[in-house]
Amino acid sequence: MEVQYPLVFFTLFLCLSSGMLLFQGICAVRGLGTKKFHTVMLAAELVVLAIGGFSSFLHLHHWERIFNGFGHLTSGITQELIGIVVTVVVLAVLFGVLRKGGDGERALPAWCGWLAVVVGVIMGFVCAHSYYMPARPAWSNFTLYVYYYGSELVLGAAGAWLVAAVLKEDAKVGELLAKLTCAMGVVSAVAVVVAGFYWTTISFGDVGYSFHTTDPTAVLPAPAAALAAPMSGSEAGMFWGGAVVVGSLVAAVCGALGWKKHQVALPASAAALVCSLIGGVCFRVVLYAVGVSFYVYF
């Protein structure tokens, strides 16, 4: 399946924005973070969400036709739109609470934190579910949800940690987010490996091939080889090197380093975010490489 880079970056930035909202909520529930920290977090989440939304429009040759899909609640694009609108409303609510609140110890009440956590979790599901396709076996099983949640968690933790480091937040906030970045990097690595292994267990029904009238010299697809490519084939470098090592384990190491040495929080958090972004792109590219159809007619 040809890589759709606008959608790669759409899901990447959607996971980053939702993940940052989730970990901002965790901080709020624990009573951590200044008013300035939460305000900057909300602004960053909105900007990242807007970048992701713009990326999705680049996928459409006739963007005005997007409105034709909004009448179907089961369509992925409608679910994404609903999720994004709900997220923007929640961001506005949290910003309103911050504006009315004082500069006391607790910038956001606990209920705001739980609201942010719930929306962050739901958006991870929406991001994965909108790409669930029964005709493509690699995209129609539990690993799609496992990976997108793993991506959301490592991106969100690293992004929130970077904001805290830039603003020089209290040591408790930095230490918490560094620990979470370390843990979520490990979770992401496990999610990626689980997905790659599961793909190799998928069996195909062979119904034969038809003559490809528009590209008669095209190489016939080999579904089994495509699904095995990430673990030990042509996609192994991007899978293991990009998604597992750089995108997950290096981010985890950066989190552990920042957790133990607070003075390196800024460079460590920046490195963790950059690496998790690179790993996120790598895995999404691999995801398209394994997105072969269940029954190969062409």
PDB file of C-alpha atoms in Angstrom:
ATOM      1  CA  MET A   1       0.000   0.000   0.000  1.00  0.00           C
ATOM      2  CA  GLU A   2       1.417   3.381  -0.999  1.00  0.00           C
ATOM      3  CA  VAL A   3       2.444   5.567   1.919  1.00  0.00           C
ATOM      4  CA  GLN A   4       0.066   8.475   2.492  1.00  0.00           C
ATOM      5  CA  TYR A   5       2.389  10.955   4.188  1.00  0.00           C
ATOM      6  CA  PRO A   6      -0.317  13.551   4.975  1.00  0.00           C
ATOM      7  CA  LEU A   7      -2.130  10.888   6.994  1.00  0.00           C
ATOM      8  CA  VAL A   8       1.144   9.767   8.582  1.00  0.00           C
ATOM      9  CA  PHE A   9       1.639  13.268   9.968  1.00  0.00           C
ATOM     10  CA  PHE A  10      -2.037  13.692  10.797  1.00  0.00           C
ATOM     11  CA  THR A  11      -2.055  10.678  13.114  1.00  0.00           C
ATOM     12  CA  LEU A  12       1.395  11.605  14.446  1.00  0.00           C
ATOM     13  CA  PHE A  13       0.350  15.089  15.539  1.00  0.00           C
ATOM     14  CA  LEU A  14      -3.054  13.888  16.705  1.00  0.00           C
ATOM     15  CA  CYS A  15      -1.327  11.397  19.015  1.00  0.00           C
ATOM     16  CA  LEU A  16       1.081  14.094  20.219  1.00  0.00           C
ATOM     17  CA  SER A  17      -1.693  16.567  21.023  1.00  0.00           C
ATOM     18  CA  SER A  18      -3.938  13.965  22.683  1.00  0.00           C
ATOM     19  CA  GLY A  19      -1.047  12.486  24.620  1.00  0.00           C
ATOM     20  CA  MET A  20       0.033  15.879  25.940  1.00  0.00           C
ATOM     21  CA  LEU A  21      -3.542  16.535  27.040  1.00  0.00           C
ATOM     22  CA  LEU A  22      -3.622  13.172  28.814  1.00  0.00           C
ATOM     23  CA  PHE A  23      -0.411  13.823  30.762  1.00  0.00           C
ATOM     24  CA  GLN A  24      -1.443  17.386  31.509  1.00  0.00           C
ATOM     25  CA  GLY A  25      -4.533  15.835  33.062  1.00  0.00           C
ATOM     26  CA  ILE A  26      -2.393  13.511  35.153  1.00  0.00           C
ATOM     27  CA  CYS A  27      -0.440  16.500  36.442  1.00  0.00           C
ATOM     28  CA  ALA A  28      -3.680  18.350  37.240  1.00  0.00           C
ATOM     29  CA  VAL A  29      -5.135  15.364  39.105  1.00  0.00           C
ATOM     30  CA  ARG A  30      -1.998  15.253  41.238  1.00  0.00           C
ATOM     31  CA  GLY A  31      -2.198  18.993  41.854  1.00  0.00           C
ATOM     32  CA  LEU A  32       1.014  19.694  39.941  1.00  0.00           C
ATOM     33  CA  GLY A  33       1.887  22.409  37.482  1.00  0.00           C
ATOM     34  CA  THR A  34       1.645  26.188  37.632  1.00  0.00           C
ATOM     35  CA  LYS A  35      -0.962  28.277  35.836  1.00  0.00           C
ATOM     36  CA  LYS A  36       1.679  29.222  33.257  1.00  0.00           C
ATOM     37  CA  PHE A  37       2.551  25.566  32.621  1.00  0.00           C
ATOM     38  CA  HIS A  38      -1.049  24.556  32.012  1.00  0.00           C
ATOM     39  CA  THR A  39      -1.702  27.591  29.816  1.00  0.00           C
ATOM     40  CA  VAL A  40       1.307  26.857  27.624  1.00  0.00           C
ATOM     41  CA  MET A  41       0.342  23.198  27.462  1.00  0.00           C
ATOM     42  CA  LEU A  42      -3.140  24.068  26.207  1.00  0.00           C
ATOM     43  CA  ALA A  43      -1.718  26.431  23.601  1.00  0.00           C
ATOM     44  CA  ALA A  44       0.789  23.818  22.425  1.00  0.00           C
ATOM     45  CA  GLU A  45      -1.895  21.132  22.198  1.00  0.00           C
ATOM     46  CA  LEU A  46      -4.121  23.403  20.116  1.00  0.00           C
ATOM     47  CA  VAL A  47      -1.283  24.329  17.729  1.00  0.00           C
ATOM     48  CA  VAL A  48      -0.218  20.715  17.288  1.00  0.00           C
ATOM     49  CA  LEU A  49      -3.834  19.676  16.707  1.00  0.00           C
ATOM     50  CA  ALA A  50      -4.194  22.374  14.053  1.00  0.00           C
ATOM     51  CA  ILE A  51      -1.026  21.198  12.294  1.00  0.00           C
ATOM     52  CA  GLY A  52      -2.371  17.654  12.275  1.00  0.00           C
ATOM     53  CA  GLY A  53      -5.710  18.802  10.907  1.00  0.00           C
ATOM     54  CA  PHE A  54      -3.991  20.752   8.138  1.00  0.00           C
ATOM     55  CA  SER A  55      -1.938  17.673   7.269  1.00  0.00           C
ATOM     56  CA  SER A  56      -5.109  15.655   6.762  1.00  0.00           C
ATOM     57  CA  PHE A  57      -6.403  18.213   4.244  1.00  0.00           C
ATOM     58  CA  LEU A  58      -3.249  17.750   2.156  1.00  0.00           C
ATOM     59  CA  HIS A  59      -4.354  14.170   1.579  1.00  0.00           C
ATOM     60  CA  LEU A  60      -7.407  15.331  -0.374  1.00  0.00           C
ATOM     61  CA  HIS A  61      -7.229  16.418  -4.009  1.00  0.00           C
ATOM     62  CA  HIS A  62     -10.682  17.983  -3.627  1.00  0.00           C
ATOM     63  CA  TRP A  63     -10.865  18.954   0.030  1.00  0.00           C
ATOM     64  CA  GLU A  64     -14.383  20.378  -0.369  1.00  0.00           C
ATOM     65  CA  ARG A  65     -15.656  16.831  -0.914  1.00  0.00           C
ATOM     66  CA  ILE A  66     -14.763  16.004   2.664  1.00  0.00           C
ATOM     67  CA  PHE A  67     -18.216  17.260   3.656  1.00  0.00           C
ATOM     68  CA  ASN A  68     -19.802  14.350   1.801  1.00  0.00           C
ATOM     69  CA  GLY A  69     -18.430  11.971   4.396  1.00  0.00           C
ATOM     70  CA  PHE A  70     -19.662  13.845   7.451  1.00  0.00           C
ATOM     71  CA  GLY A  71     -23.168  12.448   7.049  1.00  0.00           C
ATOM     72  CA  HIS A  72     -21.962   8.946   7.905  1.00  0.00           C
ATOM     73  CA  LEU A  73     -21.169   8.478  11.587  1.00  0.00           C
ATOM     74  CA  THR A  74     -19.360   5.206  10.894  1.00  0.00           C
ATOM     75  CA  SER A  75     -16.812   6.805   8.582  1.00  0.00           C
ATOM     76  CA  GLY A  76     -13.349   7.370  10.021  1.00  0.00           C
ATOM     77  CA  ILE A  77     -13.198  10.985   8.900  1.00  0.00           C
ATOM     78  CA  THR A  78     -16.456  11.777  10.723  1.00  0.00           C
ATOM     79  CA  GLN A  79     -15.226  10.130  13.916  1.00  0.00           C
ATOM     80  CA  GLU A  80     -11.973  12.080  13.706  1.00  0.00           C
ATOM     81  CA  LEU A  81     -13.857  15.340  13.198  1.00  0.00           C
ATOM     82  CA  ILE A  82     -16.109  14.670  16.197  1.00  0.00           C
ATOM     83  CA  GLY A  83     -13.082  13.797  18.332  1.00  0.00           C
ATOM     84  CA  ILE A  84     -11.200  16.917  17.276  1.00  0.00           C
ATOM     85  CA  VAL A  85     -14.192  19.180  17.936  1.00  0.00           C
ATOM     86  CA  VAL A  86     -14.674  17.636  21.388  1.00  0.00           C
ATOM     87  CA  THR A  87     -10.963  18.111  22.104  1.00  0.00           C
ATOM     88  CA  VAL A  88     -11.090  21.781  21.113  1.00  0.00           C
ATOM     89  CA  VAL A  89     -14.137  22.310  23.351  1.00  0.00           C
ATOM     90  CA  VAL A  90     -12.331  20.673  26.274  1.00  0.00           C
ATOM     91  CA  LEU A  91      -9.262  22.839  25.668  1.00  0.00           C
ATOM     92  CA  ALA A  92     -11.507  25.903  25.733  1.00  0.00           C
ATOM     93  CA  VAL A  93     -13.131  24.768  28.990  1.00  0.00           C
ATOM     94  CA  LEU A  94      -9.768  24.203  30.646  1.00  0.00           C
ATOM     95  CA  PHE A  95      -8.509  27.559  29.426  1.00  0.00           C
ATOM     96  CA  GLY A  96     -11.616  29.234  30.854  1.00  0.00           C
ATOM     97  CA  VAL A  97     -11.052  27.592  34.221  1.00  0.00           C
ATOM     98  CA  LEU A  98      -7.444  28.765  34.201  1.00  0.00           C
ATOM     99  CA  ARG A  99      -8.462  32.325  33.357  1.00  0.00           C
ATOM    100  CA  LYS A 100     -10.951  32.471  36.220  1.00  0.00           C
ATOM    101  CA  GLY A 101      -8.625  30.820  38.691  1.00  0.00           C
ATOM    102  CA  GLY A 102      -6.037  32.577  40.776  1.00  0.00           C
ATOM    103  CA  ASP A 103      -2.318  31.948  41.051  1.00  0.00           C
ATOM    104  CA  GLY A 104      -2.684  29.534  43.932  1.00  0.00           C
ATOM    105  CA  GLU A 105      -0.971  26.213  44.388  1.00  0.00           C
ATOM    106  CA  ARG A 106      -3.520  24.291  42.324  1.00  0.00           C
ATOM    107  CA  ALA A 107      -3.980  25.812  38.862  1.00  0.00           C
ATOM    108  CA  LEU A 108      -6.584  23.280  37.683  1.00  0.00           C
ATOM    109  CA  PRO A 109      -9.103  21.413  39.854  1.00  0.00           C
ATOM    110  CA  ALA A 110      -9.063  17.622  39.850  1.00  0.00           C
ATOM    111  CA  TRP A 111     -12.210  17.330  37.726  1.00  0.00           C
ATOM    112  CA  CYS A 112     -10.440  19.201  34.917  1.00  0.00           C
ATOM    113  CA  GLY A 113      -7.581  16.752  35.164  1.00  0.00           C
ATOM    114  CA  TRP A 114      -9.880  13.747  34.913  1.00  0.00           C
ATOM    115  CA  LEU A 115     -11.690  15.355  31.972  1.00  0.00           C
ATOM    116  CA  ALA A 116      -8.370  15.791  30.158  1.00  0.00           C
ATOM    117  CA  VAL A 117      -7.348  12.202  30.879  1.00  0.00           C
ATOM    118  CA  VAL A 118     -10.639  10.787  29.618  1.00  0.00           C
ATOM    119  CA  VAL A 119     -10.544  12.814  26.396  1.00  0.00           C
ATOM    120  CA  GLY A 120      -6.903  11.866  25.832  1.00  0.00           C
ATOM    121  CA  VAL A 121      -7.702   8.178  26.203  1.00  0.00           C
ATOM    122  CA  ILE A 122     -10.732   8.407  23.919  1.00  0.00           C
ATOM    123  CA  MET A 123      -8.763  10.210  21.209  1.00  0.00           C
ATOM    124  CA  GLY A 124      -6.189   7.433  21.172  1.00  0.00           C
ATOM    125  CA  PHE A 125      -9.009   5.002  20.431  1.00  0.00           C
ATOM    126  CA  VAL A 126     -10.525   7.278  17.767  1.00  0.00           C
ATOM    127  CA  CYS A 127      -7.171   7.644  16.045  1.00  0.00           C
ATOM    128  CA  ALA A 128      -6.775   3.882  15.748  1.00  0.00           C
ATOM    129  CA  HIS A 129     -10.417   3.000  15.076  1.00  0.00           C
ATOM    130  CA  SER A 130     -10.719   5.406  12.155  1.00  0.00           C
ATOM    131  CA  TYR A 131      -8.067   3.368  10.321  1.00  0.00           C
ATOM    132  CA  TYR A 132      -9.533  -0.030  11.155  1.00  0.00           C
ATOM    133  CA  MET A 133     -10.066  -1.807   7.814  1.00  0.00           C
ATOM    134  CA  PRO A 134     -11.327  -5.412   7.729  1.00  0.00           C
ATOM    135  CA  ALA A 135     -10.021  -5.834   4.166  1.00  0.00           C
ATOM    136  CA  ARG A 136      -6.444  -5.238   5.344  1.00  0.00           C
ATOM    137  CA  PRO A 137      -5.437  -7.797   7.992  1.00  0.00           C
ATOM    138  CA  ALA A 138      -2.616  -5.738   9.471  1.00  0.00           C
ATOM    139  CA  TRP A 139      -5.128  -2.931  10.043  1.00  0.00           C
ATOM    140  CA  SER A 140      -7.981  -5.019  11.404  1.00  0.00           C
ATOM    141  CA  ASN A 141      -6.779  -6.432  14.702  1.00  0.00           C
ATOM    142  CA  PHE A 142      -5.930  -5.380  18.251  1.00  0.00           C
ATOM    143  CA  THR A 143      -2.348  -4.372  17.383  1.00  0.00           C
ATOM    144  CA  LEU A 144      -3.599  -1.240  15.618  1.00  0.00           C
ATOM    145  CA  TYR A 145      -5.009   0.022  18.920  1.00  0.00           C
ATOM    146  CA  VAL A 146      -2.028  -1.193  20.934  1.00  0.00           C
ATOM    147  CA  TYR A 147       0.439   0.677  18.753  1.00  0.00           C
ATOM    148  CA  TYR A 148      -1.500   3.938  18.462  1.00  0.00           C
ATOM    149  CA  TYR A 149      -1.888   4.034  22.229  1.00  0.00           C
ATOM    150  CA  GLY A 150       1.828   3.321  22.621  1.00  0.00           C
ATOM    151  CA  SER A 151       2.624   6.141  20.218  1.00  0.00           C
ATOM    152  CA  GLU A 152       0.262   8.548  21.954  1.00  0.00           C
ATOM    153  CA  LEU A 153       1.739   7.775  25.363  1.00  0.00           C
ATOM    154  CA  VAL A 154       5.425   8.206  24.504  1.00  0.00           C
ATOM    155  CA  LEU A 155       4.796  11.317  22.397  1.00  0.00           C
ATOM    156  CA  GLY A 156       2.538  12.888  25.008  1.00  0.00           C
ATOM    157  CA  ALA A 157       4.885  12.228  27.917  1.00  0.00           C
ATOM    158  CA  ALA A 158       7.909  13.574  26.037  1.00  0.00           C
ATOM    159  CA  GLY A 159       5.999  16.632  24.810  1.00  0.00           C
ATOM    160  CA  ALA A 160       4.671  17.497  28.266  1.00  0.00           C
ATOM    161  CA  TRP A 161       8.122  16.963  29.789  1.00  0.00           C
ATOM    162  CA  LEU A 162       9.706  19.324  27.247  1.00  0.00           C
ATOM    163  CA  VAL A 163       7.196  22.066  28.090  1.00  0.00           C
ATOM    164  CA  ALA A 164       7.922  21.616  31.798  1.00  0.00           C
ATOM    165  CA  ALA A 165      11.673  21.749  31.155  1.00  0.00           C
ATOM    166  CA  VAL A 166      11.452  24.898  29.022  1.00  0.00           C
ATOM    167  CA  LEU A 167       9.337  26.653  31.665  1.00  0.00           C
ATOM    168  CA  LYS A 168      11.585  25.371  34.478  1.00  0.00           C
ATOM    169  CA  GLU A 169       8.669  23.924  36.384  1.00  0.00           C
ATOM    170  CA  ASP A 170       8.934  22.561  39.893  1.00  0.00           C
ATOM    171  CA  ALA A 171      11.206  19.533  40.265  1.00  0.00           C
ATOM    172  CA  LYS A 172       8.208  17.336  41.112  1.00  0.00           C
ATOM    173  CA  VAL A 173       6.619  18.025  37.722  1.00  0.00           C
ATOM    174  CA  GLY A 174       9.842  17.403  35.825  1.00  0.00           C
ATOM    175  CA  GLU A 175      10.620  14.230  37.742  1.00  0.00           C
ATOM    176  CA  LEU A 176       7.119  12.836  37.229  1.00  0.00           C
ATOM    177  CA  LEU A 177       7.129  13.507  33.483  1.00  0.00           C
ATOM    178  CA  ALA A 178      10.671  12.159  33.105  1.00  0.00           C
ATOM    179  CA  LYS A 179       9.625   8.921  34.825  1.00  0.00           C
ATOM    180  CA  LEU A 180       6.549   8.696  32.625  1.00  0.00           C
ATOM    181  CA  THR A 181       8.611   9.298  29.474  1.00  0.00           C
ATOM    182  CA  CYS A 182      10.937   6.490  30.480  1.00  0.00           C
ATOM    183  CA  ALA A 183       8.051   4.119  31.200  1.00  0.00           C
ATOM    184  CA  MET A 184       6.096   5.061  28.068  1.00  0.00           C
ATOM    185  CA  GLY A 185       9.177   4.539  25.907  1.00  0.00           C
ATOM    186  CA  VAL A 186       9.291   0.950  27.118  1.00  0.00           C
ATOM    187  CA  VAL A 187       5.550   0.583  26.546  1.00  0.00           C
ATOM    188  CA  SER A 188       5.953   1.889  22.996  1.00  0.00           C
ATOM    189  CA  ALA A 189       8.771  -0.558  22.269  1.00  0.00           C
ATOM    190  CA  VAL A 190       6.679  -3.482  23.502  1.00  0.00           C
ATOM    191  CA  ALA A 191       3.687  -2.305  21.438  1.00  0.00           C
ATOM    192  CA  VAL A 192       5.772  -2.089  18.261  1.00  0.00           C
ATOM    193  CA  VAL A 193       7.319  -5.534  18.721  1.00  0.00           C
ATOM    194  CA  VAL A 194       3.950  -7.104  19.540  1.00  0.00           C
ATOM    195  CA  ALA A 195       2.487  -5.645  16.346  1.00  0.00           C
ATOM    196  CA  GLY A 196       5.412  -6.817  14.219  1.00  0.00           C
ATOM    197  CA  PHE A 197       5.277 -10.338  15.602  1.00  0.00           C
ATOM    198  CA  TYR A 198       1.522 -10.613  15.251  1.00  0.00           C
ATOM    199  CA  TRP A 199       1.692  -9.625  11.580  1.00  0.00           C
ATOM    200  CA  THR A 200       3.815 -12.692  10.839  1.00  0.00           C
ATOM    201  CA  THR A 201       1.045 -14.959  12.174  1.00  0.00           C
ATOM    202  CA  ILE A 202      -1.639 -13.672   9.788  1.00  0.00           C
ATOM    203  CA  SER A 203      -2.687 -16.123   7.080  1.00  0.00           C
ATOM    204  CA  PHE A 204      -4.068 -15.186   3.681  1.00  0.00           C
ATOM    205  CA  GLY A 205      -6.683 -16.713   1.420  1.00  0.00           C
ATOM    206  CA  ASP A 206      -5.297 -16.970  -2.105  1.00  0.00           C
ATOM    207  CA  VAL A 207      -8.004 -16.368  -4.703  1.00  0.00           C
ATOM    208  CA  GLY A 208      -5.657 -15.870  -7.636  1.00  0.00           C
ATOM    209  CA  TYR A 209      -4.560 -12.882  -9.647  1.00  0.00           C
ATOM    210  CA  SER A 210      -6.076 -10.831 -12.434  1.00  0.00           C
ATOM    211  CA  PHE A 211      -4.308  -8.967 -15.206  1.00  0.00           C
ATOM    212  CA  HIS A 212      -3.466  -5.432 -14.092  1.00  0.00           C
ATOM    213  CA  THR A 213      -4.823  -3.388 -16.995  1.00  0.00           C
ATOM    214  CA  THR A 214      -3.396  -0.027 -15.919  1.00  0.00           C
ATOM    215  CA  ASP A 215       0.049  -1.342 -14.993  1.00  0.00           C
ATOM    216  CA  PRO A 216       0.648  -4.694 -16.723  1.00  0.00           C
ATOM    217  CA  THR A 217       4.334  -4.818 -15.768  1.00  0.00           C
ATOM    218  CA  ALA A 218       3.696  -4.328 -12.040  1.00  0.00           C
ATOM    219  CA  VAL A 219       5.205  -6.962  -9.771  1.00  0.00           C
ATOM    220  CA  LEU A 220       2.595  -9.281  -8.278  1.00  0.00           C
ATOM    221  CA  PRO A 221       2.121  -8.597  -4.560  1.00  0.00           C
ATOM    222  CA  ALA A 222       3.328 -11.138  -2.056  1.00  0.00           C
ATOM    223  CA  PRO A 223       1.174 -10.667   1.073  1.00  0.00           C
ATOM    224  CA  ALA A 224       3.088 -13.059   3.334  1.00  0.00           C
ATOM    225  CA  ALA A 225       6.415 -11.440   2.441  1.00  0.00           C
ATOM    226  CA  ALA A 226       4.982  -7.962   3.030  1.00  0.00           C
ATOM    227  CA  LEU A 227       3.767  -8.897   6.513  1.00  0.00           C
ATOM    228  CA  ALA A 228       7.117 -10.455   7.424  1.00  0.00           C
ATOM    229  CA  ALA A 229       9.157  -7.522   6.050  1.00  0.00           C
ATOM    230  CA  PRO A 230       9.211  -5.482   9.300  1.00  0.00           C
ATOM    231  CA  MET A 231      10.617  -8.287  11.436  1.00  0.00           C
ATOM    232  CA  SER A 232      13.226  -9.687   9.071  1.00  0.00           C
ATOM    233  CA  GLY A 233      12.755  -8.263   5.588  1.00  0.00           C
ATOM    234  CA  SER A 234      13.088  -5.036   3.657  1.00  0.00           C
ATOM    235  CA  GLU A 235      11.395  -2.940   6.376  1.00  0.00           C
ATOM    236  CA  ALA A 236      13.493  -4.321   9.252  1.00  0.00           C
ATOM    237  CA  GLY A 237      15.808  -1.312   9.422  1.00  0.00           C
ATOM    238  CA  MET A 238      12.974   1.165   9.746  1.00  0.00           C
ATOM    239  CA  PHE A 239      11.068  -1.137  12.098  1.00  0.00           C
ATOM    240  CA  TRP A 240      13.840  -2.108  14.511  1.00  0.00           C
ATOM    241  CA  GLY A 241      16.158   0.859  14.115  1.00  0.00           C
ATOM    242  CA  GLY A 242      13.574   3.593  13.709  1.00  0.00           C
ATOM    243  CA  ALA A 243      10.448   2.533  15.588  1.00  0.00           C
ATOM    244  CA  VAL A 244      11.906   0.310  18.332  1.00  0.00           C
ATOM    245  CA  VAL A 245      15.365   1.695  19.094  1.00  0.00           C
ATOM    246  CA  VAL A 246      15.203   5.397  18.193  1.00  0.00           C
ATOM    247  CA  GLY A 247      11.495   6.013  18.636  1.00  0.00           C
ATOM    248  CA  SER A 248      11.013   4.040  21.844  1.00  0.00           C
ATOM    249  CA  LEU A 249      14.148   2.870  23.646  1.00  0.00           C
ATOM    250  CA  VAL A 250      16.195   6.041  23.122  1.00  0.00           C
ATOM    251  CA  ALA A 251      13.223   8.049  24.396  1.00  0.00           C
ATOM    252  CA  ALA A 252      13.102   5.757  27.438  1.00  0.00           C
ATOM    253  CA  VAL A 253      16.817   6.261  28.076  1.00  0.00           C
ATOM    254  CA  CYS A 254      16.389  10.032  27.811  1.00  0.00           C
ATOM    255  CA  GLY A 255      13.599   9.834  30.366  1.00  0.00           C
ATOM    256  CA  ALA A 256      15.741   7.805  32.745  1.00  0.00           C
ATOM    257  CA  LEU A 257      18.624  10.256  32.312  1.00  0.00           C
ATOM    258  CA  GLY A 258      16.417  13.267  33.032  1.00  0.00           C
ATOM    259  CA  TRP A 259      14.892  11.480  35.995  1.00  0.00           C
ATOM    260  CA  LYS A 260      18.297  10.925  37.610  1.00  0.00           C
ATOM    261  CA  LYS A 261      19.935  14.203  36.525  1.00  0.00           C
ATOM    262  CA  HIS A 262      17.522  17.136  36.621  1.00  0.00           C
ATOM    263  CA  GLN A 263      20.088  19.530  35.150  1.00  0.00           C
ATOM    264  CA  VAL A 264      19.887  17.788  31.765  1.00  0.00           C
ATOM    265  CA  ALA A 265      16.085  17.853  31.636  1.00  0.00           C
ATOM    266  CA  LEU A 266      15.878  20.302  28.733  1.00  0.00           C
ATOM    267  CA  PRO A 267      18.189  18.538  26.257  1.00  0.00           C
ATOM    268  CA  ALA A 268      16.982  15.106  27.371  1.00  0.00           C
ATOM    269  CA  SER A 269      13.300  15.987  26.946  1.00  0.00           C
ATOM    270  CA  ALA A 270      13.958  17.594  23.553  1.00  0.00           C
ATOM    271  CA  ALA A 271      15.855  14.504  22.415  1.00  0.00           C
ATOM    272  CA  ALA A 272      13.081  12.232  23.693  1.00  0.00           C
ATOM    273  CA  LEU A 273      10.426  14.153  21.754  1.00  0.00           C
ATOM    274  CA  VAL A 274      12.459  14.285  18.531  1.00  0.00           C
ATOM    275  CA  CYS A 275      13.263  10.575  18.738  1.00  0.00           C
ATOM    276  CA  SER A 276       9.655   9.612  19.464  1.00  0.00           C
ATOM    277  CA  LEU A 277       8.514  11.713  16.484  1.00  0.00           C
ATOM    278  CA  ILE A 278      11.049   9.996  14.224  1.00  0.00           C
ATOM    279  CA  GLY A 279      10.005   6.592  15.517  1.00  0.00           C
ATOM    280  CA  GLY A 280       6.354   7.462  15.042  1.00  0.00           C
ATOM    281  CA  VAL A 281       6.939   8.325  11.388  1.00  0.00           C
ATOM    282  CA  CYS A 282       8.970   5.145  10.853  1.00  0.00           C
ATOM    283  CA  PHE A 283       6.296   2.865  12.261  1.00  0.00           C
ATOM    284  CA  ARG A 284       3.514   4.555  10.344  1.00  0.00           C
ATOM    285  CA  VAL A 285       5.460   4.130   7.099  1.00  0.00           C
ATOM    286  CA  VAL A 286       5.912   0.443   7.944  1.00  0.00           C
ATOM    287  CA  LEU A 287       2.199   0.235   8.684  1.00  0.00           C
ATOM    288  CA  TYR A 288       1.455   1.229   5.099  1.00  0.00           C
ATOM    289  CA  ALA A 289       4.014  -1.271   3.825  1.00  0.00           C
ATOM    290  CA  VAL A 290       2.123  -4.109   5.515  1.00  0.00           C
ATOM    291  CA  GLY A 291      -1.289  -2.740   4.537  1.00  0.00           C
ATOM    292  CA  VAL A 292      -1.917  -5.377   1.867  1.00  0.00           C
ATOM    293  CA  SER A 293      -5.437  -6.540   1.036  1.00  0.00           C
ATOM    294  CA  PHE A 294      -6.856  -9.745   2.477  1.00  0.00           C
ATOM    295  CA  TYR A 295      -7.702 -11.143  -0.950  1.00  0.00           C
ATOM    296  CA  VAL A 296      -5.318 -10.229  -3.719  1.00  0.00           C
ATOM    297  CA  TYR A 297      -7.143  -9.697  -6.993  1.00  0.00           C
ATOM    298  CA  PHE A 298      -4.554  -7.474  -8.653  1.00  0.00           C
TER     299      PHE A 298
END
